[in-house]
Structures are given as structure tokens and as C-alpha cells.
Coordinates of C-alpha atoms and ligand atoms in Angstrom, one line a residue:
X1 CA 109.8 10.3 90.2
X2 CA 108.7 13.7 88.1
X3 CA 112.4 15.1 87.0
X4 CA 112.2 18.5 88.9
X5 CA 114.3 20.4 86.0
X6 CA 114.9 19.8 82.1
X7 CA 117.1 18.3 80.0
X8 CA 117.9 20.8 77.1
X9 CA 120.0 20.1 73.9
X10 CA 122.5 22.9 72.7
X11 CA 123.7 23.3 70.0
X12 CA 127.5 24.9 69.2
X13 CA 129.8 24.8 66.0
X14 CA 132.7 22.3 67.7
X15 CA 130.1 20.2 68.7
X16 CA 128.9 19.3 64.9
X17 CA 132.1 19.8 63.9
X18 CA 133.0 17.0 66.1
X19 CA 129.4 14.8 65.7
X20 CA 129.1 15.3 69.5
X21 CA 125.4 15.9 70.7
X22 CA 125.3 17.7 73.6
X23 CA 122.4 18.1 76.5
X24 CA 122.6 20.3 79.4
X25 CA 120.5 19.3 82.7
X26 CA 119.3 22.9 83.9
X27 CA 119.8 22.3 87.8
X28 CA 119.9 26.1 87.5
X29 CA 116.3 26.3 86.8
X30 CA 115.0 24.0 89.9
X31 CA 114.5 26.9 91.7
X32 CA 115.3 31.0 91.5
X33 CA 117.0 31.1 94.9
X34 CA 118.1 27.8 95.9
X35 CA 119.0 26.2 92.6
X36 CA 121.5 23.8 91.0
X37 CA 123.3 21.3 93.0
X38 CA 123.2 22.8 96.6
X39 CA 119.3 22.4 96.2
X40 CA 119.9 18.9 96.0
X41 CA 122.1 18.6 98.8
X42 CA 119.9 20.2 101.3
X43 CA 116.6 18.3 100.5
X44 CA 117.9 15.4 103.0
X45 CA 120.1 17.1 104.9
X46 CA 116.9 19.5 105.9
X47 CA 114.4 16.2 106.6
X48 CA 117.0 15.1 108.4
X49 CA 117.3 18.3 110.4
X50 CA 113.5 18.5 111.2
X51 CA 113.1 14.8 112.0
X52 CA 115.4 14.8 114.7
X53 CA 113.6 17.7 116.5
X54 CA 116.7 20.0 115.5
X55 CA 115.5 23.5 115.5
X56 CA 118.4 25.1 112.8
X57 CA 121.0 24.1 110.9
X58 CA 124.5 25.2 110.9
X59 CA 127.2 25.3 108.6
X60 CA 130.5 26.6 107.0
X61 CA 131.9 28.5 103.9
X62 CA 133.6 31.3 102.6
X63 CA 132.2 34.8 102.1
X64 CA 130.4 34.4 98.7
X65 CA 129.5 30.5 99.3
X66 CA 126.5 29.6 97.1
X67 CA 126.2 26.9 99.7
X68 CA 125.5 29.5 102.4
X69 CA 123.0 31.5 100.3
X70 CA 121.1 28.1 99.8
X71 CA 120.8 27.4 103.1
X72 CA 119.7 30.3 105.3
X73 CA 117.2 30.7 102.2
X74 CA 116.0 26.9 102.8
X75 CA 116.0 27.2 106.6
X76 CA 113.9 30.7 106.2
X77 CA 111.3 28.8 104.1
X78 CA 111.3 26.2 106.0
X79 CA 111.3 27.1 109.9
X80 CA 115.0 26.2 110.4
X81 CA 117.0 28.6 112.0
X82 CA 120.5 28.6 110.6
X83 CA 124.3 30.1 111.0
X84 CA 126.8 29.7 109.5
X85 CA 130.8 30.0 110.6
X86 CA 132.5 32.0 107.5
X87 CA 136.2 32.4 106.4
X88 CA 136.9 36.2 106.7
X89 CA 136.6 39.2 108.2
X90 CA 132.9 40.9 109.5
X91 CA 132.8 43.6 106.6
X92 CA 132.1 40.2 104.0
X93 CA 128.6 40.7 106.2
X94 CA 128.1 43.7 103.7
X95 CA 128.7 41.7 100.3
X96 CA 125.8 40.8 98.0
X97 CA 125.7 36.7 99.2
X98 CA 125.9 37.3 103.3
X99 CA 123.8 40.3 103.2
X100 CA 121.1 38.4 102.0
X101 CA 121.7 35.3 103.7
X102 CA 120.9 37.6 106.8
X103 CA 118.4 39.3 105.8
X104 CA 116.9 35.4 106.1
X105 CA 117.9 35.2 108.9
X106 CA 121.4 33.4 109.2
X107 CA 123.9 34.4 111.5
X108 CA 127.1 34.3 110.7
X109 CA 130.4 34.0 112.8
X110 CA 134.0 34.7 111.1
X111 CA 136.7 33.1 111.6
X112 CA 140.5 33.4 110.3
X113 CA 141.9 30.4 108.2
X114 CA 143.4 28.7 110.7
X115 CA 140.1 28.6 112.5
X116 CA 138.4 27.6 109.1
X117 CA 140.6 25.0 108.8
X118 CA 139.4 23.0 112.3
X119 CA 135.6 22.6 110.3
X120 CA 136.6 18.9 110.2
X121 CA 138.5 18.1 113.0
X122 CA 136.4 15.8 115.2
X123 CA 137.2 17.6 118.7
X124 CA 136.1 20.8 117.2
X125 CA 132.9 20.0 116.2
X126 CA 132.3 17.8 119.6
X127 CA 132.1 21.5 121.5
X128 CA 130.7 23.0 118.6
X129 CA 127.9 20.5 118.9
X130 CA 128.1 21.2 122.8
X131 CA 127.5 24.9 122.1
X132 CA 125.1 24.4 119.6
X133 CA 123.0 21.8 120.7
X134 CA 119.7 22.7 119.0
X135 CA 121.7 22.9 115.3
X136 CA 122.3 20.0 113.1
X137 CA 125.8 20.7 112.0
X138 CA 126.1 20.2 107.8
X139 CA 129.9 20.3 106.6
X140 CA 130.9 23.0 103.8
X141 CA 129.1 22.3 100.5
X142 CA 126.7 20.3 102.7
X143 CA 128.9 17.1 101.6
X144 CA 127.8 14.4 103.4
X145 CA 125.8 11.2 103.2
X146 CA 122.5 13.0 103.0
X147 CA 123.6 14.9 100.1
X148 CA 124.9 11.6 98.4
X149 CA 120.8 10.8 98.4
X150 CA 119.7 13.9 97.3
X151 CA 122.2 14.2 94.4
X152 CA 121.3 10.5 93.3
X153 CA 118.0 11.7 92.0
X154 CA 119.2 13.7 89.7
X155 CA 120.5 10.2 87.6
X156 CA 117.6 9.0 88.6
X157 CA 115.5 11.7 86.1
X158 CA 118.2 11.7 83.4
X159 CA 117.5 8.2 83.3
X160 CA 114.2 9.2 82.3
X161 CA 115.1 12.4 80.1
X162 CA 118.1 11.1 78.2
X163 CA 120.2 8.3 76.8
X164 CA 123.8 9.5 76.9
X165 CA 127.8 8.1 77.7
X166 CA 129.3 10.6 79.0
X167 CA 128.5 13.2 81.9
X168 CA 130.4 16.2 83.0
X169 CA 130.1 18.2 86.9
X170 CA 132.1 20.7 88.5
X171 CA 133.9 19.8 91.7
X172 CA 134.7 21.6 94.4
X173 CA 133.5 19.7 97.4
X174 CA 133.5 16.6 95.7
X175 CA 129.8 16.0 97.5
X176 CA 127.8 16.8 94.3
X177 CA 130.0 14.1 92.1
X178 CA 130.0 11.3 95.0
X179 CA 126.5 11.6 94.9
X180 CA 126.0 11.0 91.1
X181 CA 128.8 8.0 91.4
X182 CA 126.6 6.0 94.1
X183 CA 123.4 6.5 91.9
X184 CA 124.7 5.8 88.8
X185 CA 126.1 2.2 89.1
X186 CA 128.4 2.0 87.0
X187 CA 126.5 3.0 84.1
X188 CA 127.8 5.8 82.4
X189 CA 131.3 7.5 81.8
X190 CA 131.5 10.4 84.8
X191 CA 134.1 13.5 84.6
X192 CA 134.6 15.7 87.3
X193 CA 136.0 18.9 86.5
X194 CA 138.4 20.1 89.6
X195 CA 137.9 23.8 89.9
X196 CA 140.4 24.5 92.0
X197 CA 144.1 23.8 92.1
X198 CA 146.0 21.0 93.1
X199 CA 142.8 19.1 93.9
X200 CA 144.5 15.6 93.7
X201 CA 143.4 14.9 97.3
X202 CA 140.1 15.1 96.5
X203 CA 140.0 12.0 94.7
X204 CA 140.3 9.8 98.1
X205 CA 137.7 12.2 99.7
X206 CA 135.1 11.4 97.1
X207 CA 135.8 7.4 97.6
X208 CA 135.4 8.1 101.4
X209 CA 132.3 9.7 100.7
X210 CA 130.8 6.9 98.7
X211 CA 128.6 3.9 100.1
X212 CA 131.1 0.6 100.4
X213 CA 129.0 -0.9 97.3
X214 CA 130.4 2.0 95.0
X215 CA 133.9 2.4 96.3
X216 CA 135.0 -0.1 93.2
X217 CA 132.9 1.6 90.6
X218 CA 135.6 2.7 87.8
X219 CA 133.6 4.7 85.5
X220 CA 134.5 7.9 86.7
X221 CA 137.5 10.2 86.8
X222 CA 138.9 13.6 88.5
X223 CA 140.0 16.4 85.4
X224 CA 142.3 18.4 88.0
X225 CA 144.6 20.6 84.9
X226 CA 141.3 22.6 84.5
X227 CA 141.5 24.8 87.1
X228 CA 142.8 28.2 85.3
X229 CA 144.9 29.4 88.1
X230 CA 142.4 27.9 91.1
X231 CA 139.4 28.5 93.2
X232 CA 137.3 31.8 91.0
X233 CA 140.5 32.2 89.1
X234 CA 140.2 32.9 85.7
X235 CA 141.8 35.1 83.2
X236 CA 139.6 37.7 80.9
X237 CA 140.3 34.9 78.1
X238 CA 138.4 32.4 80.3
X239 CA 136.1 35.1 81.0
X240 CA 135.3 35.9 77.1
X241 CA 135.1 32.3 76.3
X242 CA 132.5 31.3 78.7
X243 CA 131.0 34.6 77.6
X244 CA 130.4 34.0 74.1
X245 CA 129.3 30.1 75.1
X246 CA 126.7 31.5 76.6
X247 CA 125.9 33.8 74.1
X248 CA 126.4 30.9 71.7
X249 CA 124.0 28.4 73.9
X250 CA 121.6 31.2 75.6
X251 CA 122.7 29.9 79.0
X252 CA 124.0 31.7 81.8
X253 CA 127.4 29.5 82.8
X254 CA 129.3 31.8 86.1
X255 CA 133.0 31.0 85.8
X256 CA 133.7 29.5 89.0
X257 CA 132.1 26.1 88.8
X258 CA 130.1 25.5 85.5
X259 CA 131.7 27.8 83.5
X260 CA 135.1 26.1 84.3
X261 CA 133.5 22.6 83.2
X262 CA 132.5 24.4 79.9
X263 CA 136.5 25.4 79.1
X264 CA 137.5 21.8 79.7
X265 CA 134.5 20.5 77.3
X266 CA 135.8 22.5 74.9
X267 CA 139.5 21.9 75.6
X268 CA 138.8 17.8 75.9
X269 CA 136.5 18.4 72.7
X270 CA 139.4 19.8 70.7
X271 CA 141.9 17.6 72.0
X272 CA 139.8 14.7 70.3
X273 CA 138.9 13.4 73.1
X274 CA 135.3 12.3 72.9
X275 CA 134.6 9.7 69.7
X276 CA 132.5 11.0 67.2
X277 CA 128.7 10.0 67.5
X278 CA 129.1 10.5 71.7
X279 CA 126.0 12.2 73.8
X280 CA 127.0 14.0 76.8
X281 CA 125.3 15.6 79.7
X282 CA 126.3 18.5 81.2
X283 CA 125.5 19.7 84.7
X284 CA 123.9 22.8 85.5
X285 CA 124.9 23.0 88.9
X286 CA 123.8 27.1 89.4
X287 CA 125.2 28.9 91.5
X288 CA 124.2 32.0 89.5
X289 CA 123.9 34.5 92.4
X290 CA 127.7 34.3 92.7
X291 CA 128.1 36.8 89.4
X292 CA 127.0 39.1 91.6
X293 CA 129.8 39.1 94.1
X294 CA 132.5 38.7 90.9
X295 CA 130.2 41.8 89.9
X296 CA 131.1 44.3 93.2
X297 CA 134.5 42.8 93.2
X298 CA 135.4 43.8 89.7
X299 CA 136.2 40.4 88.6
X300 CA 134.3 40.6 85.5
X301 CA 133.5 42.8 83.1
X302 CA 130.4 44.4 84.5
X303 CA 128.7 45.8 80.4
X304 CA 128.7 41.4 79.8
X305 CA 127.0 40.3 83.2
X306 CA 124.9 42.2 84.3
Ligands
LIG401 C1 129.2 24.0 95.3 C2 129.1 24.1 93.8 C3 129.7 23.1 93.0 C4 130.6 22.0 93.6 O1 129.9 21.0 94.2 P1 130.6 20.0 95.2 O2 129.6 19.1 95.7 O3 131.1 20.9 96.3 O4 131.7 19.4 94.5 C5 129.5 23.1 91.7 N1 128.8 24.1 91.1 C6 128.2 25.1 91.8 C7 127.5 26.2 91.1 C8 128.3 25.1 93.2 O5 127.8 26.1 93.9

């Protein structure tokens, strides 16, 4: 299989410093809408879809969910209707992620938290299946076994691109990290960086999400104390140092996901942490139209990002 995006060495003063070599794999690049790791996760999920005879696709996340933008762009290209239930209020329908996602086409419904927080509960999602019965329903992040498959060929091409130890992925779903476990087979040293807080729990739901043969693998691990505050939290320090990494690197890193897994690379880096002579691979995962919404939100400084 062709590796659908590169493999790009970068180069930074820690890193030589600490005779680490360092590779990024630019999911960001796969594609200028639909890039990084939610690409991945909707290639299967959307054969799936259109295999069954399902006529849209329908799924959940919060107002400025890269997951969302992905998928009522995917479903516009490729004849899938799609909605989309979103924690909020209406007004989000005016914010630069939902506003285009309709312009596409989606439809979105909001709902409070407490509603939000039914999205799993199986009697829920019987009716909403019930109500709904030409949409194949996708969980937030689009986590689910389908995903697993389309994530897996991403170690499929690095196996191709790169020799390397150690790999390192934002988390939030845990759907993107599951995926790369179950490819990987035991092969290399995986780190998943938590990005938001108290994310302990997420540890059993990425062994429930795994195949049975890779619910023993060992070789990877959940970082959960590199959350900066949780979920797009970050203070203007976090800010300036993912900032000037990308300045450093030439690579645009947002702060919520990647940009979090480049603090913790620095942070593990300094503490010693990797042995001298180690290659790593980091994971673009995108998710690049999110600066936008940190943008009209004021969340970052606006003369840096845009
Ligand atoms: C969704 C997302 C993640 C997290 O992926 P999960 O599969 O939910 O763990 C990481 N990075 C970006 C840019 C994302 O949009």
C-alpha cells in the first residue's frame, strides 16, 4: 500500500542536545479539509455506510469538533447525507467549524450535557436508530471498530517510511491510539498523550476497543499529567511554546491535541526520558481548522495564528 502522507525529519536544539532523531508523520497533509487522524477513521466507517445501503451518517461532538467538520465534508463528497447531535446551544451553528459543516450539508441538533451524555447508552441509540433509520450512527471521534482499520494503515506505511522505537499520538477519544495498538503488534514503544484531564478511564476504553488478539499487547502506555489544565486548556506559556516549535520545525501544531503531545515531548525529553540514540515518530493528527475557532474565541493570540 502507497503511504498516503510523508514521513518528515525535524530538526530542534533538545533533540541533538539529547541525540534524539525525530520524524513527524504529516497526517495533516492527507488532505486540506479532512486531514489527520479523523480522515483515517472515516475511510471504513463511510464503506461501511454505503455498503449497507445507508443513505447518511450520523454522529456526535461538541461545537468545534474536528470530527464533525470531517464528516459532513466526507458525506458532501461522497453522497452521504449526515447530522450530527452537538453539545450546546443553536448560536455554536454560527461558529467557524458548524457553519461550514452546514454549508455541506449537515444538520445539526443540540443538545444539553445531560443529553450529550446518553450518546452511549444502548436504549438511546436503539430509538435514535428507530428515528433515524436511513443513518449509520458513528460514536463521537468516530471511535469504533471501523476506525481501528482505518488507523492501522497508517503503521502499515511507517513501516515502509521509517525505522523508529518510539511513537507518540494525542488522545482524546482514545479511537485513533486503539487503532495504531492493534496494527502495530507489539512492535514498537506507543505513548499516548491524554489531552484532557483526569483521563485515567480511558485506559480500559482503549483495551475494550481493541481486537481480543491485542488486548495483551504491553508496549504502550497512557501519559495523562499532560493535560495543562484539560480539554483546549492551555496557558499563554503553552501557547508560546508550541508557538515557537513551530516556528522552530515549520509545522503548524494547534494546541489542543498535537500541540499538547509536543509539550510532553519536550517535558519527557528533558526529564531524560528517552535514551540517547532513540528515533521517534510523531503524529500529525491535524485538526488544523480548530485554530480557527480558538481564533473567534480569543483563545490565542490572533498576530501568531493567523
Ligand atoms: C480527534 C483528534 C485527536 C484524538 O483522537 P482520538 O481517536 O479521539 O483519541 C487527536 N488529534 C486531533 C487533531 C483530533 O482531531
Amino acid at each position: 500500500m502507497k503511504p498516503i502522507s510523508p514521513v518528515q525529519q525535524i530538526n530542534h536544539p533538545i533533540f541533538t542536545k539529547h541525540d534524539l532523531t525525530v520524524f513527524v508523520k504529516r497526517d495533516d497533509l492527507i488532505h486540506p479539509v479532512i486531514s489527520g487522524n479523523k480522515w483515517r477513521k472515516l475511510k471504513y466507517n463511510l464503506f461501511h455506510a454505503k455498503s449497507q445501503g445507508y443513505q447518511g451518517v450520523l454522529s456526535f461532538g461538541g461545537a468545534y469538533s474536528n470530527h464533525l467538520h470531517a464528516l459532513a465534508y466526507a458525506g458532501y463528497q461522497q453522497g452521504l447525507m449526515t447530522k450530527a447531535i452537538v453539545r450546546g446551544e443553536p448560536h455554536y451553528l454560527a461558529n467557524s467549524t458548524l457553519s461550514q459543516a452546514s454549508k455541506w450539508g449537515m444538520q445539526c441538533q443540540f443538545v444539553d450535557r445531560k443529553s450529550y451524555r446518553l450518546r452511549e447508552d444502548k436504549d438511546y441509540l436503539f430509538t435514535l436508530q428507530k428515528n433515524n433509520p436511513d443513518y449509520y450512527i458513528v460514536p463521537e471521534g468516530g471511535s469504533n471498530p471501523h476506525a481501528l482499520t482505518g488507523v492501522g494503515e497508517l503503521i502499515n506505511e511507517l513501516a515502509q517510511q521509517v525505522s523508529y522505537e518510539s511513537l507518540l499520538v494525542p488522545v482524546g477519544s482514545g479511537g485513533t491510539i486503539a487503532g495504531l495498538i492493534a496494527a502495530d503488534n507489539n512492535q514498537h514503544q506507543l505513548l499516548g498523550i491524554a489531552v484532557l484531564k483526569q483521563a485515567d478511564y480511558l485506559i480500559n476504553h482503549i483495551k475494550n476497543l481493541l481486537p481480543a488478539e491485542a488486548k495483551a499487547y504491553n508496549n504502550w502506555q497512557l501519559l495523562t499529567q499532560f493535560h495543562r489544565g484539560g480539554y483546549a486548556k492551555f496557558s499563554r506559556e503553552d501557547e508560546q511554546n508550541i508557538y515557537q516549535f513551530n516556528q522552530a520545525t515549520g509545522i503548524t501544531f494547534e494546541p489542543v491535541y498535537s500541540g499538547k503531545m509536543i509539550l510532553a515531548l519536550l517535558d519527557l525529553i528533558a526529564q531524560g526520558y528517552f535514551k540517547a540514540g532513540s528515533r521517534i515518530v510523531l503524529v500529525h493528527t491535524g485538526g488544523l481548522q480548530g485554530i480557527k475557532g480558538l481564533l473567534e474565541q480569543n483563545r490565542l493570540t490572533a498576530n501568531l495564528w493567523r
